């Protein structure tokens, strides 16, 4: 890390060299903490909501997995949220609160899929917060 300057007199460093120069420079140890990339749909500008809605509709009606994955990536990019490892995001479909608006990882283990979505690619999923507060039933 540091530069050791020898004076030419034996094998000793120069008088300005600190014996623990590398240690004195300091090092930070960072650990990776997984974060949940979410945003609130209601806080997005109207034009961003419209583009996001269009991409989610395309994902819902995509005929191939490749098309589905592409529009999911576009939807995430549109709202400036990193695409989760599972490649899917969802807008909370909670039937128990009005307009939750949370956009989240569709494969979040704390989210709750419910009801039927026959004929479509996107399922009905409650975000983790709504699941904790008022879990939906399949009848809703």
Backbone as JSON, one array per atom type, in Angstrom:
{
  "sequence": "XXXXXXXXXXXXXXXXXXXXXXXXXXXXXXXXXXXXXXXXXXXXXXXXXXXXXXXXXXXXXXXXXXXXXXXXXXXXXXXXXXXXXXXXXXXXXXXXXXXXXXXXXXXXXXXXXXXXXXXXXXXXXXXXXXXXXXXXXXXX",
  "N": [[0.82, -1.17, 0.0], [1.74, 1.37, 0.99], [4.63, 3.38, 0.1], [7.91, 2.36, 0.41], [10.88, 3.89, 1.18], [14.23, 3.49, 0.72], [17.29, 4.36, 2.25], [19.72, 3.7, 1.35], [21.64, 2.97, 3.08], [22.35, 0.2, 4.29], [19.73, -2.11, 5.09], [17.58, -0.62, 5.97], [14.57, 1.3, 6.18], [13.9, 4.73, 5.18], [14.08, 7.73, 7.3], [11.58, 8.91, 7.37], [9.74, 6.94, 7.18], [7.03, 5.26, 8.5], [6.75, 2.67, 10.86], [4.42, 1.14, 10.78], [3.14, 1.83, 8.43], [1.41, 0.9, 6.38], [-0.67, -0.16, 7.92], [-1.41, 2.16, 9.24], [-2.64, 3.58, 7.25], [-5.21, 2.71, 7.11], [-8.02, 0.58, 6.65], [-11.08, -0.39, 5.29], [-13.65, -2.64, 6.0], [-16.13, -4.05, 4.24], [-19.33, -5.42, 4.3], [-21.66, -7.35, 2.48], [-24.98, -6.56, 2.41], [-28.03, -7.85, 1.74], [-30.52, -6.13, -0.04], [-33.9, -5.1, -0.41], [-35.18, -4.22, -3.34], [-37.39, -1.83, -3.88], [-40.13, 0.28, -4.81], [-42.54, 2.94, -4.73], [-45.39, 2.93, -6.57], [-47.28, 4.99, -6.64], [-45.79, 7.25, -6.13], [-44.43, 7.76, -8.42], [-43.87, 9.75, -11.37], [-46.6, 10.63, -13.54], [-46.21, 10.05, -16.33], [-44.21, 8.12, -16.16], [-45.53, 6.12, -14.76], [-47.38, 5.41, -16.73], [-45.75, 4.33, -18.77], [-44.58, 2.23, -17.34], [-46.92, 0.74, -16.74], [-47.61, -0.04, -19.34], [-45.45, -1.73, -20.02], [-45.82, -3.72, -18.06], [-48.28, -4.73, -18.83], [-47.56, -5.78, -21.3], [-45.85, -7.79, -20.38], [-47.67, -9.37, -19.02], [-49.11, -10.41, -21.1], [-47.24, -11.65, -22.68], [-45.95, -13.96, -25.06], [-43.78, -15.64, -25.09], [-41.14, -16.87, -22.97], [-38.76, -15.44, -23.22], [-39.67, -12.98, -24.27], [-41.23, -12.17, -22.1], [-39.29, -11.91, -20.04], [-37.71, -9.86, -21.12], [-39.48, -7.6, -21.2], [-40.02, -7.38, -18.5], [-37.52, -6.62, -17.54], [-37.33, -4.14, -18.84], [-39.47, -2.81, -17.59], [-38.58, -2.68, -14.92], [-36.28, -1.13, -15.28], [-37.47, 1.24, -16.15], [-38.63, 2.26, -13.83], [-36.45, 2.66, -12.31], [-35.45, 0.62, -10.65], [-33.44, -2.01, -9.57], [-33.47, -5.06, -11.36], [-34.66, -7.88, -9.77], [-32.98, -10.95, -8.74], [-34.55, -13.14, -9.52], [-35.79, -12.17, -11.73], [-38.29, -10.95, -11.91], [-40.75, -8.49, -11.21], [-43.42, -7.07, -9.24], [-46.54, -5.37, -8.9], [-48.18, -4.52, -6.03], [-51.1, -6.32, -5.36], [-53.03, -6.08, -3.42], [-56.15, -6.75, -2.01], [-57.24, -5.67, 0.22], [-56.53, -3.12, 0.98], [-56.57, 0.22, -0.16], [-55.02, 0.96, -3.06], [-52.17, 0.34, -2.52], [-49.64, 0.37, -3.87], [-46.98, -0.51, -3.83], [-44.12, -1.63, -5.49], [-42.37, -4.52, -6.05], [-40.1, -7.34, -5.53], [-41.26, -10.04, -7.18], [-40.83, -12.62, -6.4], [-40.29, -12.57, -3.74], [-39.86, -14.08, -0.64], [-41.5, -13.34, 1.46], [-43.73, -12.27, 0.34], [-47.16, -12.7, -0.77], [-48.81, -14.84, -2.81], [-52.06, -15.01, -4.24], [-55.43, -16.03, -5.05], [-56.71, -16.45, -8.44], [-55.16, -16.29, -11.65], [-55.75, -17.03, -14.21], [-54.96, -17.52, -17.59], [-53.25, -15.43, -17.83], [-49.91, -14.06, -17.45], [-48.94, -12.72, -15.21], [-49.22, -13.04, -11.76], [-51.53, -12.65, -8.98], [-50.37, -10.91, -6.35], [-49.58, -10.14, -3.03], [-47.71, -7.58, -1.48], [-44.95, -7.87, 0.87], [-45.43, -6.18, 3.13], [-48.24, -5.7, 3.12], [-49.05, -8.34, 3.3], [-48.24, -8.97, 5.9], [-49.83, -7.16, 7.33], [-52.56, -7.57, 6.56], [-53.42, -10.28, 5.42], [-54.38, -11.65, 2.33], [-57.05, -13.73, 1.09], [-57.7, -16.63, -0.96], [-60.23, -16.36, -1.95], [-60.68, -13.71, -2.28]],
  "CA": [[0.0, 0.0, 0.0], [2.59, 2.55, 1.06], [5.91, 3.28, -0.59], [9.04, 2.32, 1.32], [12.05, 4.52, 0.57], [15.46, 3.09, 1.39], [18.3, 5.42, 2.23], [20.95, 3.19, 0.76], [22.52, 2.58, 4.18], [21.87, -1.07, 4.81], [18.4, -2.52, 4.69], [16.6, 0.09, 6.77], [13.84, 2.34, 5.46], [14.26, 6.11, 5.49], [13.61, 8.24, 8.59], [10.18, 9.32, 7.29], [8.89, 5.76, 7.07], [6.35, 4.81, 9.73], [6.86, 1.21, 10.87], [3.13, 0.54, 10.47], [2.57, 2.74, 7.45], [0.27, 0.29, 5.73], [-1.75, -0.23, 8.9], [-1.84, 3.52, 9.57], [-3.46, 4.11, 6.16], [-6.58, 2.31, 7.39], [-8.73, -0.25, 5.7], [-12.48, -0.6, 5.64], [-14.19, -3.94, 5.64], [-17.54, -3.88, 3.9], [-20.06, -6.66, 4.11], [-22.82, -7.19, 1.6], [-26.27, -6.77, 3.04], [-29.03, -7.86, 0.68], [-31.59, -5.15, 0.12], [-35.08, -5.32, -1.23], [-35.36, -3.08, -4.23], [-38.81, -1.53, -4.05], [-40.51, 1.68, -4.97], [-43.99, 3.09, -4.64], [-45.99, 3.32, -7.85], [-47.99, 6.25, -6.46], [-44.83, 8.35, -6.09], [-43.82, 7.92, -9.74], [-44.57, 10.7, -12.23], [-47.66, 10.03, -14.36], [-45.69, 9.49, -17.57], [-43.47, 6.9, -15.81], [-46.57, 5.13, -14.46], [-47.96, 4.95, -18.0], [-44.77, 3.45, -19.44], [-44.51, 1.03, -16.5], [-48.16, -0.02, -16.98], [-47.53, -0.64, -20.67], [-44.53, -2.88, -19.95], [-46.42, -4.79, -17.26], [-49.31, -5.35, -19.66], [-46.86, -6.62, -22.27], [-45.37, -8.98, -19.66], [-48.84, -10.18, -18.71], [-49.59, -11.05, -22.34], [-46.1, -12.16, -23.46], [-46.15, -15.33, -25.54], [-42.59, -16.45, -24.83], [-40.39, -16.52, -21.77], [-37.81, -14.39, -23.59], [-40.39, -11.71, -24.33], [-41.62, -11.84, -20.73], [-38.09, -11.45, -19.32], [-37.29, -8.56, -21.67], [-40.33, -6.5, -20.76], [-39.81, -7.22, -17.05], [-36.3, -5.82, -17.4], [-37.68, -2.77, -19.24], [-40.33, -2.24, -16.55], [-37.73, -2.36, -13.78], [-35.43, -0.02, -15.68], [-38.32, 2.42, -16.24], [-38.87, 2.81, -12.49], [-35.12, 2.78, -11.69], [-35.29, -0.42, -9.63], [-32.69, -3.14, -10.12], [-34.25, -6.27, -11.57], [-34.25, -8.91, -8.8], [-32.33, -12.14, -9.3], [-35.56, -13.99, -10.14], [-36.19, -11.57, -13.0], [-39.69, -10.52, -11.93], [-41.26, -7.53, -10.24], [-44.87, -7.07, -9.19], [-47.24, -4.27, -8.26], [-49.02, -5.14, -5.01], [-52.49, -6.5, -5.76], [-53.76, -6.26, -2.17], [-57.57, -6.4, -2.09], [-57.68, -5.17, 1.52], [-56.23, -1.7, 1.17], [-56.75, 0.94, -1.42], [-53.89, 1.55, -3.77], [-50.9, 0.19, -1.81], [-48.66, 0.95, -4.79], [-45.61, -1.01, -3.7], [-43.56, -2.47, -6.56], [-41.43, -5.34, -5.29], [-39.63, -8.6, -6.1], [-42.4, -10.96, -7.23], [-40.44, -13.88, -5.78], [-39.93, -12.32, -2.35], [-40.47, -15.14, 0.16], [-42.48, -12.77, 2.38], [-44.91, -11.87, -0.42], [-48.2, -13.73, -0.7], [-49.65, -15.0, -4.0], [-53.42, -15.43, -3.89], [-56.42, -15.99, -6.13], [-56.43, -17.04, -9.76], [-54.8, -15.38, -12.75], [-55.85, -17.9, -15.38], [-54.88, -16.87, -18.89], [-52.29, -14.33, -17.79], [-48.59, -14.41, -16.93], [-48.72, -12.11, -13.9], [-50.11, -13.51, -10.7], [-51.99, -11.68, -7.98], [-49.42, -11.06, -5.26], [-49.52, -9.08, -2.03], [-46.36, -7.25, -1.03], [-44.71, -8.35, 2.24], [-46.06, -5.31, 4.13], [-49.67, -6.0, 3.15], [-49.2, -9.71, 3.79], [-48.15, -8.91, 7.36], [-50.9, -6.35, 7.89], [-53.9, -8.09, 6.27], [-53.23, -11.34, 4.44], [-55.52, -11.93, 1.46], [-57.44, -15.13, 0.91], [-57.92, -16.96, -2.36], [-61.58, -15.95, -2.35], [-60.76, -12.27, -2.52]],
  "C": [[0.87, 1.25, 0.0], [3.89, 2.32, 0.31], [7.02, 3.33, 0.44], [10.25, 2.87, 0.59], [13.27, 4.11, 1.38], [16.5, 4.18, 1.22], [19.58, 4.98, 1.55], [21.94, 2.76, 1.81], [21.98, 1.3, 4.81], [20.46, -1.37, 4.3], [17.3, -1.79, 5.47], [15.88, 1.13, 5.93], [14.28, 3.72, 5.93], [13.63, 6.59, 6.79], [12.14, 8.66, 8.57], [9.21, 8.14, 7.22], [8.33, 5.38, 8.44], [6.39, 3.29, 9.73], [5.54, 0.51, 10.54], [2.4, 1.38, 9.43], [1.34, 2.15, 6.78], [-0.92, 0.21, 6.68], [-2.29, 1.16, 9.22], [-2.73, 4.12, 8.48], [-4.92, 3.73, 6.35], [-7.2, 1.5, 6.27], [-10.16, -0.4, 6.2], [-12.9, -1.98, 5.18], [-15.68, -3.74, 5.43], [-18.17, -5.26, 3.76], [-21.26, -6.36, 3.24], [-24.08, -7.51, 2.37], [-27.31, -6.75, 1.93], [-30.13, -6.85, 0.97], [-32.74, -5.54, -0.78], [-35.28, -4.06, -2.05], [-36.86, -2.88, -4.45], [-38.98, -0.04, -4.32], [-42.02, 1.74, -4.86], [-44.51, 3.67, -5.95], [-46.63, 4.72, -7.75], [-47.06, 7.47, -6.43], [-44.15, 8.6, -7.44], [-44.57, 8.99, -10.53], [-45.55, 9.96, -13.15], [-47.12, 9.38, -15.62], [-44.89, 8.21, -17.31], [-44.46, 5.78, -15.47], [-47.15, 4.55, -15.75], [-47.02, 4.0, -18.73], [-44.65, 2.14, -18.66], [-45.73, 0.14, -16.74], [-48.12, -0.73, -18.33], [-46.6, -1.86, -20.65], [-45.12, -4.03, -19.15], [-47.54, -5.48, -18.04], [-48.68, -6.24, -20.72], [-46.35, -7.91, -21.61], [-46.53, -9.93, -19.39], [-49.32, -10.97, -19.92], [-48.47, -11.64, -23.2], [-46.32, -13.62, -23.84], [-44.95, -16.24, -25.29], [-41.91, -15.98, -23.55], [-39.4, -15.4, -22.06], [-38.49, -13.03, -23.64], [-40.78, -11.24, -22.93], [-40.43, -11.25, -19.97], [-37.63, -10.07, -19.81], [-38.16, -7.43, -21.15], [-40.28, -6.32, -19.25], [-38.57, -6.36, -16.8], [-36.58, -4.36, -17.77], [-38.53, -2.08, -18.18], [-39.5, -1.82, -15.34], [-36.84, -1.16, -14.09], [-36.22, 1.3, -15.69], [-38.52, 3.07, -14.88], [-37.58, 2.9, -11.67], [-34.96, 1.84, -10.49], [-34.48, -1.55, -10.25], [-33.59, -4.37, -10.26], [-33.76, -7.33, -10.59], [-33.67, -10.14, -9.5], [-33.32, -13.06, -10.01], [-36.11, -13.43, -11.44], [-37.62, -11.08, -13.06], [-39.97, -9.49, -10.84], [-42.78, -7.58, -10.29], [-45.36, -5.79, -8.53], [-48.22, -4.92, -7.29], [-50.48, -5.15, -5.46], [-53.39, -6.69, -4.54], [-55.22, -5.84, -2.32], [-58.09, -5.75, -0.8], [-57.32, -3.72, 1.81], [-56.36, -1.02, -0.18], [-55.44, 1.48, -1.92], [-52.59, 1.52, -2.99], [-49.77, 0.8, -2.63], [-47.25, 0.42, -4.7], [-45.27, -1.91, -4.88], [-42.39, -3.21, -5.92], [-41.03, -6.58, -6.08], [-40.79, -9.6, -6.04], [-42.09, -12.3, -6.56], [-39.99, -13.71, -4.33], [-40.62, -13.38, -1.48], [-41.51, -14.63, 1.15], [-43.72, -12.25, 1.67], [-45.91, -13.02, -0.42], [-49.0, -13.77, -2.0], [-51.03, -15.49, -3.57], [-54.31, -15.37, -5.13], [-55.94, -16.63, -7.41], [-56.03, -15.94, -10.74], [-54.79, -16.16, -14.05], [-55.82, -17.09, -16.66], [-53.89, -15.72, -18.94], [-50.97, -14.81, -17.2], [-48.37, -13.88, -15.51], [-49.73, -12.63, -12.9], [-50.58, -12.36, -9.83], [-51.15, -11.92, -6.74], [-49.53, -9.86, -4.33], [-48.08, -8.84, -1.67], [-46.18, -7.74, 0.42], [-45.39, -7.49, 3.32], [-47.55, -5.6, 4.25], [-49.93, -7.41, 3.65], [-49.17, -9.73, 5.31], [-49.37, -8.21, 7.96], [-52.29, -6.97, 7.73], [-53.83, -9.08, 5.11], [-54.51, -11.63, 3.65], [-55.81, -13.42, 1.42], [-57.68, -15.37, -0.57], [-59.3, -16.52, -2.86], [-61.66, -14.46, -2.7], [-60.42, -11.98, -3.93]]
}
